[in-house]
Amino acid sequence: MTDDNGAPEAASEASGRIRTGDMSGAMVVGNGNTVNLLRITAESGSTITVKQEPLPDPVKRRPISQLPRSAAEPLIGRARDAAVLQEAVETRQLVQIWGAAGVGKSALLRHLARELPRGHDGVAYVEAGGRTADDLAQAIFDISFDAPNYKPSTEVLKEHLKTLRLRIYLDDAALDEKDLRRLFDMASRSTFVFTSQARSALDGVHAIRLDGLAAPAAAELVTALLARALRPDEATTVAALCDAVDGNPLRLRRIALSAATGKGLPGIDDLPELLPALLKKLGPRERDLLHLLGSLSGAELAARHLNDLLGGTDVDTIAEGLVRHGLLLASETGYSCPPDVAEAVLNSRRTEFPADRLCRAFTVWAEAVDTTPDDVAAHFQALDVAVLRAERSGHARLGVELARVASPKLALSRQFDAWGSLLGAGWAAARSAGDGESEEFFLHEARTRRKAIGRVAQTTALVLEAEVLWHELAVLHAQSAGHQVAGQSVVHQAAGHAVAHQVAGHAVAHQVAGGAASTVAPPVASAPVASAHGVVHVQAVANSTAASATSAAPAPVHAVRPVVDLSGGSAQPHLAVHTAGAHSTASVPQRIDLSAAHSSGVHSTHAANTTTTAASTGHTGVVAGGAVAKGGMTGLALACTLGLAAVVGVGAMVHANEQSTSSPAVVSSSVGTPDLSDETLPAYEPSPSVDPVCASGIPELMPEMQQFGADADIMSAAIDSYNSDMAAYNSGQSSTTPDDSMLLSDIGTVISDLDSVESTLQGAISQAQDSAVESDLDDMLTAVQEIQDLNQSFKNDLESDPGGGAEIDTSAQASALASAAASLQTDCGT
């Protein structure tokens, strides 16, 4: 470990050597049709092979018991709430406790888990913060069954969970309605009691709002914290303060701390500045602890980490004192900092805890022999934050090292979505560090992970469609609450150039003097990826050789082509916005070879820069090649997401945009399209236990989605051709006005394809019996109809005013279609 200033670099960072540890292990994954053995080593990564033997036979534990730790203090003022909830739990299957942060939801849930009668098979208390539905389902399986080193496929997992009659308590289950429903359906005979801040709109959930404490309970709490009786005047003040903070127990604890360390209870007017005043009264070690945890975006650390990072053996004692007074939160695995405390601490320090120290300490811990896979899984959010912050702060190589050391243990924990999130963070750090070998490692692990969880058809296509993999890693990465640094931003001002870095979501906006702002999405943060059928811009650009013309020339069509930028740099190409007289640069990635001849599909090369100026007419033009943040998915990617296409052949190339500095913003790029003829389609075999429409509706969608993908690629080629003709016309090389008839015809063909898909989806919806499958089909239909409407409007605009400019952006709808299709595949057990 370095000195406190964190300046010296680790030997591995200086020498270029990446530590990988020596962790290795194996697990069985899959279903009855495909039993796989996943072998994991730190040095070379994971491999998966088919086993010629039956699946393990999990044995249900009797009884099943996973309880929260005993509370350090009695529950004050919640007798009535507990009684109401007990009645609800005994009569309802899905019960939610919701309310504001700090109101006491977690404390009440722990109390219920320990005190209420158990279910027929037992009780399971699970901390759900930052976890996906799939990881939660696996956690419930691990609690309930004795099945060492076994990760069932989704359909097998569902079969086992449906045998359980548990009372399952989920703390901080911040899942959306669809994921909640999927989780509840997997364990459909169990009772769920879960907490979250927002009320759930899911059908069947009995939601109970938890309000703050009443004045008598607030006085009891403050009295207990002060360890003395309140004077009459203090009782009146506490009642007024209780009303001012809505009885919030966390804030009442801080009020009591103020009274214990100051001149008495604060007044109502003192409340806005109460937290900063409390921080000033704390000792150095307490402030250091808050600074450490406040720098982790809500992620938790165990006592061992606190001692290692702050130097000492009793930091957990200090932490418990801060929990008692409402400045920290305690969980089953460690301590975390409330958002308002974190904000106040970071504002006072004006710096975060050094990322290099975090990475070094976590790396030593992760590779220690006594650190188990479950230990690593319990702290996956802290690992994600450390890797992400290392990349931001110029220590990307340390982030890569941490991700590589922790990856095998996280994989062996069977929390595969947490594993995917760390792989995404590690990949981003490797790109930033220019470490091609580690980039390849993380992509290899991500592919193996996909294959292990049964997405074989998609895995086959990854060599050609790396953005599908990128998008999945981005989604998993974004689901971790560890990087949701809400409200934290850093603003830098420079002469003529203001750059705002918004931490939440990692959007970066660059405001150039005289120009418009553009948003850039880093590769593993939140935004969808570029697509052939994402954003299309049409704009009038005057012919430079005919300035005296009375009317504008027909507009060039700007289409975003599939750009997979796996070259150097952590951010995706900028969306360069040009105004008359202003110059910007658009970062254009080099050609990337994603052929099957390369195991990772990655060449780590640095992006080239191309400068393009707007035409002299003063119209604003958008360089389409950088519009990564709005990209959707290609027709092939959609087909792969549906599991409808098996990709054959090698040598397919993804080309970056090729632009000339002397021409207007014209896009020219291509995708080598594999053979998607009928004979390449794999047999579709849904699980026999799912909705029968899966066996009839999806196969009918296969040729229609295949045709849509092929025709959408033809449409993109027509856009390229039209752009080329327009470039020649604008440069004076051609005097012939470009003909858009072929482009309009191709758009019409795509609209007709979508008509067919829409009709098939409507038929499938009418036959669906399973609510989850029907919901998936509804979501697909909505996305298809919206894509169709946007294409129709685009076609109408081109026909009515060819030179007037038009725009189409189907990226959000394409992403929604892909998401719904992936969910359908899961719900159909494919």
Short mmCIF file of C-alpha atoms in Angstrom, two decimals, residues 236-557:
data_model
loop_
_atom_site.label_atom_id
_atom_site.label_comp_id
_atom_site.label_asym_id
_atom_site.label_seq_id
_atom_site.Cartn_x
_atom_site.Cartn_y
_atom_site.Cartn_z
CA THR A 236 -41.42 20.82 22.86
CA THR A 237 -38.44 21.50 20.60
CA VAL A 238 -38.14 17.84 19.60
CA ALA A 239 -41.84 17.79 18.67
CA ALA A 240 -41.34 20.84 16.44
CA LEU A 241 -38.18 19.39 14.89
CA CYS A 242 -39.95 16.08 14.31
CA ASP A 243 -42.63 17.90 12.36
CA ALA A 244 -40.00 19.85 10.38
CA VAL A 245 -38.17 16.68 9.25
CA ASP A 246 -41.38 14.64 8.75
CA GLY A 247 -40.37 12.29 11.55
CA ASN A 248 -37.46 10.93 9.50
CA PRO A 249 -35.43 8.75 11.91
CA LEU A 250 -32.12 9.33 10.13
CA ARG A 251 -32.46 13.09 10.47
CA LEU A 252 -33.68 12.78 14.06
CA ARG A 253 -30.51 10.86 14.88
CA ARG A 254 -28.46 13.76 13.54
CA ILE A 255 -30.48 16.18 15.65
CA ALA A 256 -29.66 14.11 18.73
CA LEU A 257 -25.96 14.10 17.76
CA SER A 258 -26.06 17.87 17.49
CA ALA A 259 -27.47 18.10 20.99
CA ALA A 260 -24.84 15.71 22.35
CA THR A 261 -21.90 17.58 20.81
CA GLY A 262 -23.11 21.15 20.94
CA LYS A 263 -24.99 23.60 23.11
CA GLY A 264 -28.32 21.84 22.92
CA LEU A 265 -30.97 20.96 20.39
CA PRO A 266 -30.82 22.94 17.13
CA GLY A 267 -33.61 25.25 16.09
CA ILE A 268 -35.69 24.75 12.97
CA ASP A 269 -33.75 27.55 11.25
CA ASP A 270 -30.53 25.60 11.91
CA LEU A 271 -31.66 22.48 10.04
CA PRO A 272 -30.40 23.47 6.55
CA GLU A 273 -26.84 23.82 7.88
CA LEU A 274 -27.05 21.07 10.46
CA LEU A 275 -25.14 18.47 8.47
CA PRO A 276 -22.10 20.65 7.62
CA ALA A 277 -22.00 21.81 11.24
CA LEU A 278 -22.00 18.21 12.48
CA LEU A 279 -19.15 17.26 10.17
CA LYS A 280 -17.01 20.07 11.56
CA LYS A 281 -17.50 18.72 15.08
CA LEU A 282 -16.29 15.23 14.22
CA GLY A 283 -12.79 13.99 14.93
CA PRO A 284 -10.19 13.44 12.15
CA ARG A 285 -10.66 9.67 11.98
CA GLU A 286 -14.43 10.03 11.73
CA ARG A 287 -14.09 12.57 8.92
CA ASP A 288 -11.59 10.33 7.11
CA LEU A 289 -14.01 7.43 7.31
CA LEU A 290 -16.85 9.51 5.91
CA HIS A 291 -14.56 10.79 3.16
CA LEU A 292 -13.67 7.23 2.14
CA LEU A 293 -17.22 5.93 2.05
CA GLY A 294 -18.57 9.16 0.60
CA SER A 295 -16.26 8.67 -2.40
CA LEU A 296 -17.82 5.31 -3.31
CA SER A 297 -21.17 6.45 -4.73
CA GLY A 298 -23.21 4.49 -2.20
CA ALA A 299 -21.21 1.25 -2.42
CA GLU A 300 -20.51 -0.64 0.80
CA LEU A 301 -17.24 -1.59 2.45
CA ALA A 302 -16.69 -4.22 5.13
CA ALA A 303 -14.77 -3.48 8.33
CA ARG A 304 -11.71 -5.22 6.88
CA HIS A 305 -11.56 -2.75 4.01
CA LEU A 306 -12.01 0.21 6.32
CA ASN A 307 -9.10 -0.92 8.46
CA ASP A 308 -6.88 -1.62 5.44
CA LEU A 309 -7.57 1.69 3.74
CA LEU A 310 -7.49 3.93 6.80
CA GLY A 311 -4.91 2.10 8.86
CA GLY A 312 -6.18 0.75 12.15
CA THR A 313 -7.97 -2.11 13.83
CA ASP A 314 -11.00 -0.38 15.30
CA VAL A 315 -12.47 1.56 12.38
CA ASP A 316 -15.63 -0.52 12.56
CA THR A 317 -16.20 0.79 16.10
CA ILE A 318 -16.04 4.33 14.75
CA ALA A 319 -18.38 3.32 11.93
CA GLU A 320 -20.97 1.94 14.36
CA GLY A 321 -20.95 5.25 16.23
CA LEU A 322 -21.61 7.12 12.98
CA VAL A 323 -24.43 4.70 12.15
CA ARG A 324 -26.00 5.38 15.53
CA HIS A 325 -26.05 9.08 14.79
CA GLY A 326 -27.39 8.87 11.24
CA LEU A 327 -24.19 9.64 9.32
CA LEU A 328 -23.59 6.13 7.97
CA LEU A 329 -25.78 3.17 7.04
CA ALA A 330 -25.07 -0.42 8.10
CA SER A 331 -25.93 -3.53 6.11
CA GLU A 332 -25.22 -7.23 6.41
CA THR A 333 -21.89 -6.86 4.64
CA GLY A 334 -20.60 -3.45 5.65
CA TYR A 335 -21.16 0.28 5.76
CA SER A 336 -22.18 2.91 3.24
CA CYS A 337 -22.61 6.66 3.17
CA PRO A 338 -26.01 8.34 2.63
CA PRO A 339 -26.05 10.58 -0.48
CA ASP A 340 -26.51 13.85 1.41
CA VAL A 341 -23.63 13.05 3.78
CA ALA A 342 -21.41 12.06 0.84
CA GLU A 343 -22.19 15.33 -0.93
CA ALA A 344 -21.41 17.40 2.18
CA VAL A 345 -18.15 15.54 2.82
CA LEU A 346 -16.91 15.82 -0.76
CA ASN A 347 -17.85 19.49 -0.89
CA SER A 348 -15.81 20.13 2.26
CA ARG A 349 -12.78 18.08 1.10
CA ARG A 350 -13.04 19.14 -2.56
CA THR A 351 -11.51 15.83 -3.56
CA GLU A 352 -12.34 12.14 -3.57
CA PHE A 353 -10.48 9.37 -1.81
CA PRO A 354 -7.52 8.42 -4.05
CA ALA A 355 -8.58 5.86 -6.63
CA ASP A 356 -5.12 4.30 -6.82
CA ARG A 357 -5.24 3.43 -3.12
CA LEU A 358 -8.67 1.88 -3.55
CA CYS A 359 -7.50 -0.26 -6.44
CA ARG A 360 -4.33 -1.46 -4.74
CA ALA A 361 -6.11 -2.38 -1.51
CA PHE A 362 -8.94 -4.17 -3.33
CA THR A 363 -6.48 -6.02 -5.57
CA VAL A 364 -4.55 -7.39 -2.57
CA TRP A 365 -7.84 -8.36 -0.91
CA ALA A 366 -9.37 -9.97 -4.01
CA GLU A 367 -6.39 -12.24 -4.63
CA ALA A 368 -6.00 -13.25 -0.97
CA VAL A 369 -6.57 -16.96 -0.35
CA ASP A 370 -9.12 -16.33 2.39
CA THR A 371 -11.24 -14.04 0.19
CA THR A 372 -14.07 -16.18 -1.15
CA PRO A 373 -16.09 -15.68 -4.34
CA ASP A 374 -19.10 -14.75 -2.20
CA ASP A 375 -16.99 -12.07 -0.45
CA VAL A 376 -16.12 -10.55 -3.82
CA ALA A 377 -19.74 -10.71 -5.00
CA ALA A 378 -20.91 -8.88 -1.86
CA HIS A 379 -18.68 -5.94 -2.80
CA PHE A 380 -19.05 -5.89 -6.58
CA GLN A 381 -20.36 -2.33 -6.57
CA ALA A 382 -17.29 -1.05 -4.73
CA LEU A 383 -15.06 -2.86 -7.22
CA ASP A 384 -16.94 -1.29 -10.14
CA VAL A 385 -16.60 2.17 -8.62
CA ALA A 386 -12.86 1.68 -7.98
CA VAL A 387 -12.18 0.56 -11.56
CA LEU A 388 -14.29 3.37 -13.00
CA ARG A 389 -12.64 6.01 -10.83
CA ALA A 390 -9.17 4.66 -11.62
CA GLU A 391 -9.88 5.17 -15.30
CA ARG A 392 -11.15 8.70 -14.70
CA SER A 393 -8.17 9.71 -12.57
CA GLY A 394 -5.35 8.52 -14.81
CA HIS A 395 -4.78 5.15 -13.11
CA ALA A 396 -6.56 3.02 -15.69
CA ARG A 397 -3.87 0.34 -15.51
CA LEU A 398 -4.56 -0.19 -11.81
CA GLY A 399 -8.26 -0.51 -12.64
CA VAL A 400 -7.44 -3.16 -15.25
CA GLU A 401 -5.35 -5.05 -12.70
CA LEU A 402 -8.14 -5.01 -10.12
CA ALA A 403 -10.76 -6.15 -12.64
CA ARG A 404 -8.57 -9.02 -13.84
CA VAL A 405 -7.79 -10.20 -10.33
CA ALA A 406 -11.42 -10.00 -9.16
CA SER A 407 -13.04 -11.38 -12.33
CA PRO A 408 -12.48 -15.12 -11.72
CA LYS A 409 -13.81 -15.02 -8.16
CA LEU A 410 -16.80 -12.95 -9.19
CA ALA A 411 -17.52 -15.50 -11.93
CA LEU A 412 -17.28 -18.35 -9.43
CA SER A 413 -19.80 -16.58 -7.19
CA ARG A 414 -22.38 -17.37 -9.91
CA GLN A 415 -23.55 -13.74 -9.86
CA PHE A 416 -23.13 -13.49 -13.61
CA ASP A 417 -24.64 -10.03 -14.11
CA ALA A 418 -22.34 -8.55 -11.48
CA TRP A 419 -19.51 -10.33 -13.31
CA GLY A 420 -20.64 -8.77 -16.59
CA SER A 421 -20.69 -5.32 -15.03
CA LEU A 422 -17.10 -5.69 -13.82
CA LEU A 423 -16.02 -6.97 -17.24
CA GLY A 424 -17.51 -3.85 -18.76
CA ALA A 425 -15.65 -1.60 -16.33
CA GLY A 426 -12.41 -3.51 -16.90
CA TRP A 427 -12.78 -3.33 -20.66
CA ALA A 428 -13.28 0.43 -20.53
CA ALA A 429 -10.19 0.81 -18.34
CA ALA A 430 -8.15 -1.41 -20.67
CA ARG A 431 -9.13 0.75 -23.65
CA SER A 432 -8.16 3.87 -21.75
CA ALA A 433 -4.82 2.32 -20.78
CA GLY A 434 -4.11 1.18 -24.33
CA ASP A 435 -3.83 -2.41 -23.07
CA GLY A 436 -4.93 -4.49 -26.05
CA GLU A 437 -4.19 -7.80 -24.37
CA SER A 438 -6.51 -6.98 -21.47
CA GLU A 439 -9.18 -5.67 -23.85
CA GLU A 440 -9.11 -9.06 -25.52
CA PHE A 441 -9.26 -10.80 -22.13
CA PHE A 442 -12.40 -8.94 -21.03
CA LEU A 443 -14.16 -9.44 -24.36
CA HIS A 444 -13.29 -13.14 -24.30
CA GLU A 445 -14.72 -13.44 -20.80
CA ALA A 446 -17.88 -11.59 -21.87
CA ARG A 447 -18.39 -13.98 -24.79
CA THR A 448 -17.87 -17.01 -22.58
CA ARG A 449 -20.33 -15.57 -20.07
CA ARG A 450 -22.98 -15.17 -22.78
CA LYS A 451 -22.49 -18.72 -23.98
CA ALA A 452 -22.64 -20.05 -20.43
CA ILE A 453 -26.03 -18.44 -19.81
CA GLY A 454 -27.44 -19.93 -22.99
CA ARG A 455 -27.27 -17.10 -25.51
CA VAL A 456 -25.58 -19.30 -28.08
CA ALA A 457 -27.09 -17.79 -31.20
CA GLN A 458 -26.10 -14.31 -30.11
CA THR A 459 -22.63 -15.50 -29.14
CA THR A 460 -22.09 -16.86 -32.64
CA ALA A 461 -22.80 -13.44 -34.06
CA LEU A 462 -20.53 -11.53 -31.71
CA VAL A 463 -17.55 -11.80 -34.01
CA LEU A 464 -19.50 -9.71 -36.49
CA GLU A 465 -21.63 -7.59 -34.16
CA ALA A 466 -19.36 -6.52 -31.33
CA GLU A 467 -21.73 -3.66 -30.47
CA VAL A 468 -24.26 -6.23 -29.22
CA LEU A 469 -21.74 -7.33 -26.62
CA TRP A 470 -20.79 -3.74 -25.89
CA HIS A 471 -24.44 -2.82 -25.32
CA GLU A 472 -24.97 -5.69 -22.89
CA LEU A 473 -21.90 -4.77 -20.85
CA ALA A 474 -23.09 -1.16 -20.82
CA VAL A 475 -26.54 -2.12 -19.53
CA LEU A 476 -25.12 -4.32 -16.78
CA HIS A 477 -22.64 -1.62 -15.86
CA ALA A 478 -25.39 0.99 -15.63
CA GLN A 479 -27.57 -1.23 -13.43
CA SER A 480 -24.99 -1.16 -10.66
CA ALA A 481 -25.95 1.56 -8.19
CA GLY A 482 -22.22 1.99 -7.66
CA HIS A 483 -21.92 4.41 -10.53
CA GLN A 484 -25.16 6.32 -10.06
CA VAL A 485 -23.47 9.37 -8.63
CA ALA A 486 -26.63 11.42 -8.62
CA GLY A 487 -26.19 15.13 -8.30
CA GLN A 488 -22.39 15.10 -8.36
CA SER A 489 -20.79 17.08 -11.14
CA VAL A 490 -17.57 18.90 -11.74
CA VAL A 491 -17.48 21.96 -13.95
CA HIS A 492 -14.29 23.26 -15.55
CA GLN A 493 -14.11 26.70 -17.12
CA ALA A 494 -11.52 27.58 -19.76
CA ALA A 495 -11.05 30.59 -22.01
CA GLY A 496 -13.64 30.31 -24.77
CA HIS A 497 -14.32 26.67 -23.89
CA ALA A 498 -16.57 25.37 -21.12
CA VAL A 499 -16.57 21.63 -20.47
CA ALA A 500 -19.14 20.10 -18.11
CA HIS A 501 -18.56 16.59 -16.82
CA GLN A 502 -21.79 15.07 -15.50
CA VAL A 503 -20.86 12.10 -13.34
CA ALA A 504 -24.31 10.54 -13.25
CA GLY A 505 -24.63 8.49 -16.41
CA HIS A 506 -21.17 9.66 -17.49
CA ALA A 507 -22.49 12.08 -20.09
CA VAL A 508 -19.85 14.59 -21.14
CA ALA A 509 -20.94 17.82 -22.78
CA HIS A 510 -18.47 20.05 -24.63
CA GLN A 511 -19.59 23.61 -25.31
CA VAL A 512 -17.30 25.12 -27.92
CA ALA A 513 -17.12 28.85 -28.43
CA GLY A 514 -19.77 29.76 -30.95
CA GLY A 515 -20.94 26.18 -31.36
CA ALA A 516 -23.64 23.95 -29.99
CA ALA A 517 -23.16 21.39 -27.26
CA SER A 518 -22.66 17.75 -28.03
CA THR A 519 -22.99 14.72 -25.83
CA VAL A 520 -20.58 11.82 -25.81
CA ALA A 521 -21.32 8.49 -24.17
CA PRO A 522 -18.35 6.48 -22.92
CA PRO A 523 -18.21 2.88 -24.06
CA VAL A 524 -19.42 1.30 -20.83
CA ALA A 525 -21.74 3.80 -19.29
CA SER A 526 -25.26 4.02 -20.48
CA ALA A 527 -25.92 4.89 -24.11
CA PRO A 528 -26.90 2.50 -26.86
CA VAL A 529 -24.44 1.94 -29.66
CA ALA A 530 -24.22 3.09 -33.23
CA SER A 531 -26.37 1.47 -35.82
CA ALA A 532 -27.09 1.23 -39.48
CA HIS A 533 -30.67 2.21 -38.82
CA GLY A 534 -30.32 4.62 -35.98
CA VAL A 535 -30.11 8.35 -36.65
CA VAL A 536 -30.60 9.68 -40.19
CA HIS A 537 -30.29 13.37 -40.97
CA VAL A 538 -31.30 15.03 -44.22
CA GLN A 539 -30.21 18.56 -44.88
CA ALA A 540 -30.09 21.03 -47.70
CA VAL A 541 -26.54 21.94 -48.77
CA ALA A 542 -26.01 24.43 -51.57
CA ASN A 543 -23.98 23.50 -54.62
CA SER A 544 -20.70 25.33 -54.17
CA THR A 545 -20.45 25.95 -57.89
CA ALA A 546 -23.88 27.51 -58.14
CA ALA A 547 -24.05 30.09 -55.39
CA SER A 548 -26.42 32.22 -57.40
CA ALA A 549 -29.04 29.51 -57.65
CA THR A 550 -32.45 30.61 -56.52
CA SER A 551 -33.30 27.37 -54.77
CA ALA A 552 -31.38 25.01 -52.54
CA ALA A 553 -30.09 21.73 -53.88
CA PRO A 554 -31.69 18.48 -52.77
CA ALA A 555 -30.55 17.39 -49.36
CA PRO A 556 -27.87 14.79 -48.67
CA VAL A 557 -28.99 12.02 -46.34
#
